[in-house]
Short mmCIF file of C-alpha atoms and ligand atoms in Angstrom, two decimals:
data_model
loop_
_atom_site.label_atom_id
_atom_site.label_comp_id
_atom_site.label_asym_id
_atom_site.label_seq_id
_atom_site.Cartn_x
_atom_site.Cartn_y
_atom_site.Cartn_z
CA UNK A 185 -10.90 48.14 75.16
CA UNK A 186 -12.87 44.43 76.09
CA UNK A 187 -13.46 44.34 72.15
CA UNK A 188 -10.68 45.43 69.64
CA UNK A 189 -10.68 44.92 65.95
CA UNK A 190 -10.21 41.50 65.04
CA UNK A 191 -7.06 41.89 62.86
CA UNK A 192 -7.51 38.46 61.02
CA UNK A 193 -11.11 38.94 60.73
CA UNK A 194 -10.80 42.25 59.32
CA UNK A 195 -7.87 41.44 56.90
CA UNK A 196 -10.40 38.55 55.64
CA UNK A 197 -12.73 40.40 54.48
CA UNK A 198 -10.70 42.75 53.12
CA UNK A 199 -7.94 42.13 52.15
CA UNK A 200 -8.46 39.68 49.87
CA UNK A 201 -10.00 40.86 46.51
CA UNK A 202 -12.36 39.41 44.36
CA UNK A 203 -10.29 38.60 41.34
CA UNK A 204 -7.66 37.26 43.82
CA UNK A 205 -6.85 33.59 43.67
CA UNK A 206 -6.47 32.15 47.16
CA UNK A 207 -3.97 29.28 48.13
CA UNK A 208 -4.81 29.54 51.75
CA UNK A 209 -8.40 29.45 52.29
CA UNK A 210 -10.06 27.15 54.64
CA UNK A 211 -13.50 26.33 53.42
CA UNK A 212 -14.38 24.41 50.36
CA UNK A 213 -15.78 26.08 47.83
CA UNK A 214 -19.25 27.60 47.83
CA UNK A 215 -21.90 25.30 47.84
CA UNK A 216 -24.80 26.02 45.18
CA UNK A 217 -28.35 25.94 45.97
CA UNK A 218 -29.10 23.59 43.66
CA UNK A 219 -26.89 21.03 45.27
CA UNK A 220 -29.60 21.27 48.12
CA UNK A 221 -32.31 19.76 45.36
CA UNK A 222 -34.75 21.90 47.87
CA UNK A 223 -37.91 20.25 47.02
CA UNK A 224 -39.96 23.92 46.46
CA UNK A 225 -40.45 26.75 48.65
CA UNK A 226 -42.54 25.23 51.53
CA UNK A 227 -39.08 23.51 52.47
CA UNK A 228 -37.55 27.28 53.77
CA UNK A 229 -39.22 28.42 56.94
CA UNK A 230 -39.31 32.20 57.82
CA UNK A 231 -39.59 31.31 61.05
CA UNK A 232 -38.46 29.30 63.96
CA UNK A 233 -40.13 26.49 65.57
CA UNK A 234 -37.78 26.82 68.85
CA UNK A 235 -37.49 29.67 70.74
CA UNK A 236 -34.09 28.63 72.55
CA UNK A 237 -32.65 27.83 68.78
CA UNK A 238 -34.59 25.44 66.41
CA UNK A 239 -36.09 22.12 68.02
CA UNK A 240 -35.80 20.23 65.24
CA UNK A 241 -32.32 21.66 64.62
CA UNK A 242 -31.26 20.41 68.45
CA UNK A 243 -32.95 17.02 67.84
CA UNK A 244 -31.21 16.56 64.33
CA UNK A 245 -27.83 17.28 65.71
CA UNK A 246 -28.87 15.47 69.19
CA UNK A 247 -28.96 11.75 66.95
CA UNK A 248 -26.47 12.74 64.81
CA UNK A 249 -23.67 13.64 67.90
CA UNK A 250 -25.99 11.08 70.41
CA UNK A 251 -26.03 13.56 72.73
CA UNK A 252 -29.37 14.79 74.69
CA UNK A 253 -31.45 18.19 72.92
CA UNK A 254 -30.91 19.50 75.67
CA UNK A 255 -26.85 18.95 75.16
CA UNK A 256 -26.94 21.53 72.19
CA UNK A 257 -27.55 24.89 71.07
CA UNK A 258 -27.67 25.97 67.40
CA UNK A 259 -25.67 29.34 66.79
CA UNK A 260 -24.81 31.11 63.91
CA UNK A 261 -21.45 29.20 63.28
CA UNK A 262 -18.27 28.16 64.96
CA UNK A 263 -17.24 31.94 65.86
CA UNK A 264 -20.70 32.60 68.20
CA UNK A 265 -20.49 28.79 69.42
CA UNK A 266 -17.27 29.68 70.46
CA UNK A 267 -18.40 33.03 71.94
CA UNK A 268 -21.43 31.69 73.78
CA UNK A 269 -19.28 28.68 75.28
CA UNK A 270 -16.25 31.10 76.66
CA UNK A 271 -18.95 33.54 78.00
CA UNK A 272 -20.47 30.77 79.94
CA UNK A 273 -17.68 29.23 81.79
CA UNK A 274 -16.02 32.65 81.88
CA UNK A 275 -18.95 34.51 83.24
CA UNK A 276 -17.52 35.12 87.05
CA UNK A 277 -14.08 36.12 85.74
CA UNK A 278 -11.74 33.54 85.26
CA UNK A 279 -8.51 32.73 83.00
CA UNK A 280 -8.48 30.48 80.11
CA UNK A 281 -5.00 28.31 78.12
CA UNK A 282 -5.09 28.82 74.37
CA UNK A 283 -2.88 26.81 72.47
CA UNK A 284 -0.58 28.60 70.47
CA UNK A 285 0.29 28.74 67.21
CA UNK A 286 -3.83 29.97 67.29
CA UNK A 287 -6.47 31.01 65.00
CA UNK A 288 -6.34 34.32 66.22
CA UNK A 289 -9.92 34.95 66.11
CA UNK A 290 -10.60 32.44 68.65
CA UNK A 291 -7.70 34.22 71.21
CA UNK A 292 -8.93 37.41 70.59
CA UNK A 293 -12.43 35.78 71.93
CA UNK A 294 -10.96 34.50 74.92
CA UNK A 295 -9.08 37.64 75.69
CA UNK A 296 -11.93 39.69 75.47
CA UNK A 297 -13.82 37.73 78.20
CA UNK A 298 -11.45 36.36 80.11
CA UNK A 299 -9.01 37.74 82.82
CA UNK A 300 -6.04 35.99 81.57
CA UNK A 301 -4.33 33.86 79.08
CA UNK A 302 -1.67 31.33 79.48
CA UNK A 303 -0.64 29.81 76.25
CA UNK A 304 0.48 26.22 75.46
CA UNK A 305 3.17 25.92 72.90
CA UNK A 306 1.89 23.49 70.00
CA UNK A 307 5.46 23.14 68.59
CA UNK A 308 6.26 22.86 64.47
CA UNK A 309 9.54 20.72 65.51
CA UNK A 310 6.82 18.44 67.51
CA UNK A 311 4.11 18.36 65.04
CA UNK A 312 2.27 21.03 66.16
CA UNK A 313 1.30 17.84 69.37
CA UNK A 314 -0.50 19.26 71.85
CA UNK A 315 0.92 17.94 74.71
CA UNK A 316 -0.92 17.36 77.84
CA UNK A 317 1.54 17.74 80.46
CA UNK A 318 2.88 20.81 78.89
CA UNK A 319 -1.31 22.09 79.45
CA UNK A 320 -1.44 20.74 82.53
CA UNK A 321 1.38 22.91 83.32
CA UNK A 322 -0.07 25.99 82.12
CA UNK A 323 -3.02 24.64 84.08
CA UNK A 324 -3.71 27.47 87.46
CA UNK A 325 -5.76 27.24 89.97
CA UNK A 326 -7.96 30.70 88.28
CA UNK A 327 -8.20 28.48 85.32
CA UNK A 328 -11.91 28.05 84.36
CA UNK A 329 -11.38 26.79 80.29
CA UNK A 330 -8.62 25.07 78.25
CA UNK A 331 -9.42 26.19 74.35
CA UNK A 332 -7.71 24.09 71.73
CA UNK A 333 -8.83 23.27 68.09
CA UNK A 334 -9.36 19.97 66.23
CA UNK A 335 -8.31 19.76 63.63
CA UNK A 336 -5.67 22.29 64.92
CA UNK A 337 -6.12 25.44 63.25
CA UNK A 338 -3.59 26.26 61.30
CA UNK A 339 -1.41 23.15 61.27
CA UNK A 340 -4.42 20.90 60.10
CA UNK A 341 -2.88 18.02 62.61
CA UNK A 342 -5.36 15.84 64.58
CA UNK A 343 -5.84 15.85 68.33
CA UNK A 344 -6.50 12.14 69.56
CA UNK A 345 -9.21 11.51 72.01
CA UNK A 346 -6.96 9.91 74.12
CA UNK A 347 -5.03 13.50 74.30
CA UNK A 348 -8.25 15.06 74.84
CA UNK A 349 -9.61 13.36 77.16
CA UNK A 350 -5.84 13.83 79.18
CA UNK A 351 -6.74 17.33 79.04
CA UNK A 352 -10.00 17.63 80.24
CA UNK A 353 -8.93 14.95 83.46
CA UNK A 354 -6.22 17.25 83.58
CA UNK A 355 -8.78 20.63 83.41
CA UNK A 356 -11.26 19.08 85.73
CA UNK A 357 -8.90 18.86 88.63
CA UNK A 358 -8.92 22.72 89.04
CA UNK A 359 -12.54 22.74 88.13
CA UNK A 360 -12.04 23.90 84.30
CA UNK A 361 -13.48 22.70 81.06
CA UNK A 362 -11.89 21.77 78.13
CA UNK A 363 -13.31 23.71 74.88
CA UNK A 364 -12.85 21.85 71.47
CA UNK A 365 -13.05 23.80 68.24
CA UNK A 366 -14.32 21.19 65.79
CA UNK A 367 -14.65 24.03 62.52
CA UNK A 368 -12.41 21.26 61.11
CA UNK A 369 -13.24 18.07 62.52
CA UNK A 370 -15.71 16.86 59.95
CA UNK A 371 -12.30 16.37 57.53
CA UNK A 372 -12.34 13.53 59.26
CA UNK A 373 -15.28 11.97 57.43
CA UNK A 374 -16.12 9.92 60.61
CA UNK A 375 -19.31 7.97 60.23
CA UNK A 376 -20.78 8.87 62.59
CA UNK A 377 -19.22 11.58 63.20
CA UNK A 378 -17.50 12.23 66.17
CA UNK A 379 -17.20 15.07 69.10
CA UNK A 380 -15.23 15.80 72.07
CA UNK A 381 -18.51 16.81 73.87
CA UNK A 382 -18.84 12.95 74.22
CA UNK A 383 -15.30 12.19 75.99
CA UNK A 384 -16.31 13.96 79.22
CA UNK A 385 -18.58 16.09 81.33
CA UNK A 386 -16.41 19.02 81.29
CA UNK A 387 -16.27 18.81 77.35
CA UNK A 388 -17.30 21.30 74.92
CA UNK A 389 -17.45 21.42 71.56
CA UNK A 390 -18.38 24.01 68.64
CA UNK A 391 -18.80 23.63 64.94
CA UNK A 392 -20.39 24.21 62.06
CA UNK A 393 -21.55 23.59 58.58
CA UNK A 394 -18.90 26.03 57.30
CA UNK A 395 -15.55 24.20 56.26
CA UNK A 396 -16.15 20.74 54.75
CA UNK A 397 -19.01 21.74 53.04
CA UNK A 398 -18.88 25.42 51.59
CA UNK A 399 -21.43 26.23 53.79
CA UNK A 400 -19.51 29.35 55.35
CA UNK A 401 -22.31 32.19 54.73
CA UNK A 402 -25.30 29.78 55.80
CA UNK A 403 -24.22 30.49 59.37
CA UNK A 404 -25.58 27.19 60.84
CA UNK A 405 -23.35 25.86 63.71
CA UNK A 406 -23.77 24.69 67.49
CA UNK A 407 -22.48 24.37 70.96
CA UNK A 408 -22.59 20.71 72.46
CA UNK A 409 -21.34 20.25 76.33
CA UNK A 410 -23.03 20.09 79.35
CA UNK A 411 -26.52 21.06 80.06
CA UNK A 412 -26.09 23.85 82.42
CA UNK A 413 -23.08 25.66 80.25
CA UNK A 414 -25.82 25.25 77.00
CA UNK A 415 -28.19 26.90 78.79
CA UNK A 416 -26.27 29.55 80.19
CA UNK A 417 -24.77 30.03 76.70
CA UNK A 418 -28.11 30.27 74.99
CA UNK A 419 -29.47 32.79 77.63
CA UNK A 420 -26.17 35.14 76.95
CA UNK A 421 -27.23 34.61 73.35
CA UNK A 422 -30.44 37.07 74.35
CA UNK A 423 -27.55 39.58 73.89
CA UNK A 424 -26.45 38.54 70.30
CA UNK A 425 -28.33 36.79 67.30
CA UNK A 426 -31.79 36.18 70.28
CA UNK A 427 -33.33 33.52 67.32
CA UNK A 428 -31.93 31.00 65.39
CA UNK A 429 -33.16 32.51 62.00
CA UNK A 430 -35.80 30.41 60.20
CA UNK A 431 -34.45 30.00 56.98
CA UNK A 432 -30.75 29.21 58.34
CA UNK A 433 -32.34 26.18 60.32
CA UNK A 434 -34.35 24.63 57.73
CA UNK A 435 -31.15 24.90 54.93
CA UNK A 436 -29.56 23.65 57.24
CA UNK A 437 -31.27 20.65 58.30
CA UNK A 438 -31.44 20.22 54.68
CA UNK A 439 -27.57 20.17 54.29
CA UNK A 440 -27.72 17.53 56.54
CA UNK A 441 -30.41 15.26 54.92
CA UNK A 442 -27.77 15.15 52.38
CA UNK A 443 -24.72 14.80 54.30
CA UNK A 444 -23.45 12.22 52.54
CA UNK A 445 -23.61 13.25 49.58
CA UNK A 446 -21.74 16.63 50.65
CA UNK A 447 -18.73 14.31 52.52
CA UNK A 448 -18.34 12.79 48.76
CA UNK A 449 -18.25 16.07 47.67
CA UNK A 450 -15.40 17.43 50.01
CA UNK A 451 -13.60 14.08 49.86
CA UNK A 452 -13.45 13.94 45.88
CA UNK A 453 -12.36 17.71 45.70
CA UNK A 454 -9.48 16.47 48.72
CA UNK A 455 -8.24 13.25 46.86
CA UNK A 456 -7.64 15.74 43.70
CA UNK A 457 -6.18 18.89 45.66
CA UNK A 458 -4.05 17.61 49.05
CA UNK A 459 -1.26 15.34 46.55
CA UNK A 460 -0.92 18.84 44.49
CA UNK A 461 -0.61 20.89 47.63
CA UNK A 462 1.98 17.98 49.28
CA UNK A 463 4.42 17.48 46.45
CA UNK A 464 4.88 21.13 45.66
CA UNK A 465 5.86 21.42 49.53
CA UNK A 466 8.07 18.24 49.34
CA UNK A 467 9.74 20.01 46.22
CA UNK A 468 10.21 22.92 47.82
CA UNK A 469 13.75 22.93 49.64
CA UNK A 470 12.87 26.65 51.08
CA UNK A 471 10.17 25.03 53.00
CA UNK A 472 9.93 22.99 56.09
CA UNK A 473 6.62 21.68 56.61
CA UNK A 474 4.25 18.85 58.46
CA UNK A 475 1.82 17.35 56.71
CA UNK A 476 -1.43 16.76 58.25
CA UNK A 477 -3.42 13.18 57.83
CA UNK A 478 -6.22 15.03 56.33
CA UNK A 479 -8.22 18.15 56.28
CA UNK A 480 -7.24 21.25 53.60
CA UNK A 481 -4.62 22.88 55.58
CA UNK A 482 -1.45 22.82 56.01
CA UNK A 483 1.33 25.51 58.15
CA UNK A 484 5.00 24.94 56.42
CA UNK A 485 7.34 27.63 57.74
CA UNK A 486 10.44 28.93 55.78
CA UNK A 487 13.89 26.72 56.75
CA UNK A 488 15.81 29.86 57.61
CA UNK A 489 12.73 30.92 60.21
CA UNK A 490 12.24 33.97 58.93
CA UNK A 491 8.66 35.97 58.53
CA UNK A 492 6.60 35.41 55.96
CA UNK A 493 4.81 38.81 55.49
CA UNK A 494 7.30 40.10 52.90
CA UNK A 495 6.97 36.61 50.92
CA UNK A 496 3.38 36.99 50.56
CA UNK A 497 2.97 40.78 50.02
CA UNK A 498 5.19 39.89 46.51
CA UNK A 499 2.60 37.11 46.14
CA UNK A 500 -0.35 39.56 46.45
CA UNK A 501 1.51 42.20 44.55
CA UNK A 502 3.21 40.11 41.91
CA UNK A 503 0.29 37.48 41.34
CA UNK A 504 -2.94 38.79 42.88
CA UNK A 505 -2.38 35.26 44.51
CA UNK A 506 -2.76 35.11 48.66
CA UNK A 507 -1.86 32.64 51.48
CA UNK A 508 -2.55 33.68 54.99
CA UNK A 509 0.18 35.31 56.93
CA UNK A 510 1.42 33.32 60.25
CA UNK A 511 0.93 36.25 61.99
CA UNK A 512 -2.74 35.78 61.75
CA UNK A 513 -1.69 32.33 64.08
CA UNK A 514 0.85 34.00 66.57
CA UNK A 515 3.29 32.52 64.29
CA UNK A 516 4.84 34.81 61.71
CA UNK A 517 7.41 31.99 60.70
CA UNK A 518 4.62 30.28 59.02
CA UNK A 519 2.25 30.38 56.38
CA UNK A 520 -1.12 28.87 56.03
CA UNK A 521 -1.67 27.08 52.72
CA UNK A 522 -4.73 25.15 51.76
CA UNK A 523 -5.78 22.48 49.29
CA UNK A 524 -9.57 24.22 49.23
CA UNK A 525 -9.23 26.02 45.35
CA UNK A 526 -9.84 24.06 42.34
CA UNK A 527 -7.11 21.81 40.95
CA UNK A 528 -5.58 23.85 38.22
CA UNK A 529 -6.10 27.23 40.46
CA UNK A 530 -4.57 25.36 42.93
CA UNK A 531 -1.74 24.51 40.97
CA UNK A 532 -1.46 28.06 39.15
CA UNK A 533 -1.30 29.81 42.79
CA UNK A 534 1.50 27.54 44.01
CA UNK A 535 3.29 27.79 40.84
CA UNK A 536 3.07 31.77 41.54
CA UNK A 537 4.08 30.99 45.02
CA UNK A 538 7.42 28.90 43.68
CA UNK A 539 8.01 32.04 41.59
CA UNK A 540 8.13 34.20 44.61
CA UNK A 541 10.41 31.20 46.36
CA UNK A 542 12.92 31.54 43.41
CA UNK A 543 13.35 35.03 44.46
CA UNK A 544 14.10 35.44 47.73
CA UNK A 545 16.66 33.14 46.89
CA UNK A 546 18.41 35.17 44.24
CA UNK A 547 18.10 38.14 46.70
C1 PLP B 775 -10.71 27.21 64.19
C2 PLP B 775 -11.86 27.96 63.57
N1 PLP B 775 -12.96 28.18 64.27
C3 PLP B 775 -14.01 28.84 63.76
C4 PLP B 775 -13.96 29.34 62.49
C5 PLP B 775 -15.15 30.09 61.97
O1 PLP B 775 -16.10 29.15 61.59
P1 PLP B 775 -17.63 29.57 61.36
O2 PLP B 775 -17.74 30.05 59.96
O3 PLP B 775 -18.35 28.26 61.56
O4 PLP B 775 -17.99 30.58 62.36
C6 PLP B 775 -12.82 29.16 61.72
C7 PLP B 775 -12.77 29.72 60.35
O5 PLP B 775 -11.71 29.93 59.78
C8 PLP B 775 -11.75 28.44 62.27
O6 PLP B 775 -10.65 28.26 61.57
#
């Protein structure tokens, strides 16, 4: 089957309740339209004024990312950047590296259009550090991508563009192209903000409005690389969404009229949630963890390395509280927590998830 159930995606959407409080979740919470201050209904277009996704949306992110128009396509988030970019360089067969521990979503991508995957190790006792000789080792001559994320999804640790750009020298040599998830990068609060697109010609990068802004359900992301793999990706994208939808550009564009104003909000809600989320891990002799410079997430695995399914079906069961499973990352060792719920829900779910801790110990 080229396109199996997503497990992670599926489980996402649910698995998780409504009335459940969630300790692992990766955006920030929803934004309201009000936040927007949309000046009246002239500013929401039903339709688009690009054919080949929104011109004003490519020109926008072209000055923001100082890249060319030409450099970008708008997509309806991260996940069909991501898609559009792998069936590009992947079109004549080919085999891809995926780091590993992985948001599995992005694999499951990658396996479904490409012939092969070798996977690089990001290691916990390492720092989750992707290491570029270990890539380049992984590195074959059938290789035609290298897919990493950055932030690294789930660990939350940064990639530095020095690393980066060792993997895409390291990529080129066989002809490949280094793909950057960015979902996470604007935790980063770089001004301006930054993308591996820019490092070198075999770069790509995808991202989105989604995380840092509680913009998940807008569906306004892109695909920045090279010309010829943007346009390839937006003529595959006759197959899938064919428009950028009206409305989702001109939001969107409005999101980021306001962009700094939405950082402040994401950074404020970070400076109050990450020291909760940190010193119940450093409390928490069960755990091992590494904690990222910034971002919401965080991967701590339990010292004695065993799974963490059965620790988090009590949490479900026992507190209608949930963390994701490392399973969901090709790590079942871990568990991804996040510092994206309110403070005191925040502090209530962990305090439910110490509860659970107590227990296996007595067991
Ligand atoms: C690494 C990574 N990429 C992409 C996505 C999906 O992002 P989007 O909503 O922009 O499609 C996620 C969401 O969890 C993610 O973690």
């Amino acid at each position: 089957m080229r396109f199996p159930t997503i497990e992670y995606m599926q489980w996402a959407k649910t698995f998780i309740e409504g009335d459940m409080q969630q300790i692992g979740g990766s955006g920030m919470p929803a934004l309201e339209p009000h936040e927007l201050e949309l000046p009246g209904d002239d500013a929401i277009r039903l339709t688009s004024d690009g054919m080949y996704g929104s011109s004003s949306v490519r020109e926008r992110l072209a000055a923001l990312y100082q890249l060319e128009p030409a450099q970008i396509f708008p997509t309806e988030g991260t996940s069909l950047g991501n898609f559009l970019a792998l069936a590009a360089v992947l079109d004549e067969g080919g085999d891809a590296v995926v780091e590993t521990p992985v948001y599995t979503p992005l694999s499951d991508q990658v396996a479904a259009v490409s012939d092969r995957i070798d996977w690089v190790e990001r290691p916990f006792e390492d720092g989750f550090e992707l290491d570029p000789d270990r890539v380049a080792a992984a590195i074959r001559p059938d290789t035609r991508v290298v897919v990493v994320t950055n932030l690294h999804n789930p660990s939350g640790v940064q990639v530095p563009d020095e690393a980066l750009l060792a993997l895409a020298e390291r990529a080129a040599k066989v002809g490949a192209y280094l793909l950057v998830d960015e979902a996470y990068r604007d935790f980063l609060f770089e001004d301006p903000p930054g993308c591996a697109a820019r490092l070198a010609p075999n770069v790509i990068s995808t991202g989105s409005l989604t995380k840092a802004y509680g913009l998940g359900h807008l569906r306004f992301g892109w695909v920045l690389g090279p010309e010829d793999v943007v346009h390839r990706a937006s003529r595959i994208n006759d197959y899938l969404g064919v428009l950028q939808p009206g409305p989702v550009a001109s939001i969107g564009l409005r999101a980021l009229d306001h962009l700094p104003r939405l950082r402040a909000r994401c950074r404020r809600h970070l400076e109050l949630t990450r020291p909760i989320l940190r010193s119940f891990l450093e409390t928490r002799s069960e755990l091992d963890m590494v904690w990222p410079q910034s971002g919401p997430i965080a991967f701590p695995r339990l010292g004695d390395g065993s799974d963490t399914d059965e620790l988090l079906r009590r949490l479900r069961e026992e507190f209608r509280v949930v963390a994701v499973p490392g399973r969901f990352f090709r790590a079942p060792w871990g568990m991804r927590l996040s510092a994206t719920a309110a403070p005191a829900d925040l502090e209530r779910g962990l305090s439910n998830l110490g509860s659970v801790l107590n227990g296996l110990v007595r067991t």
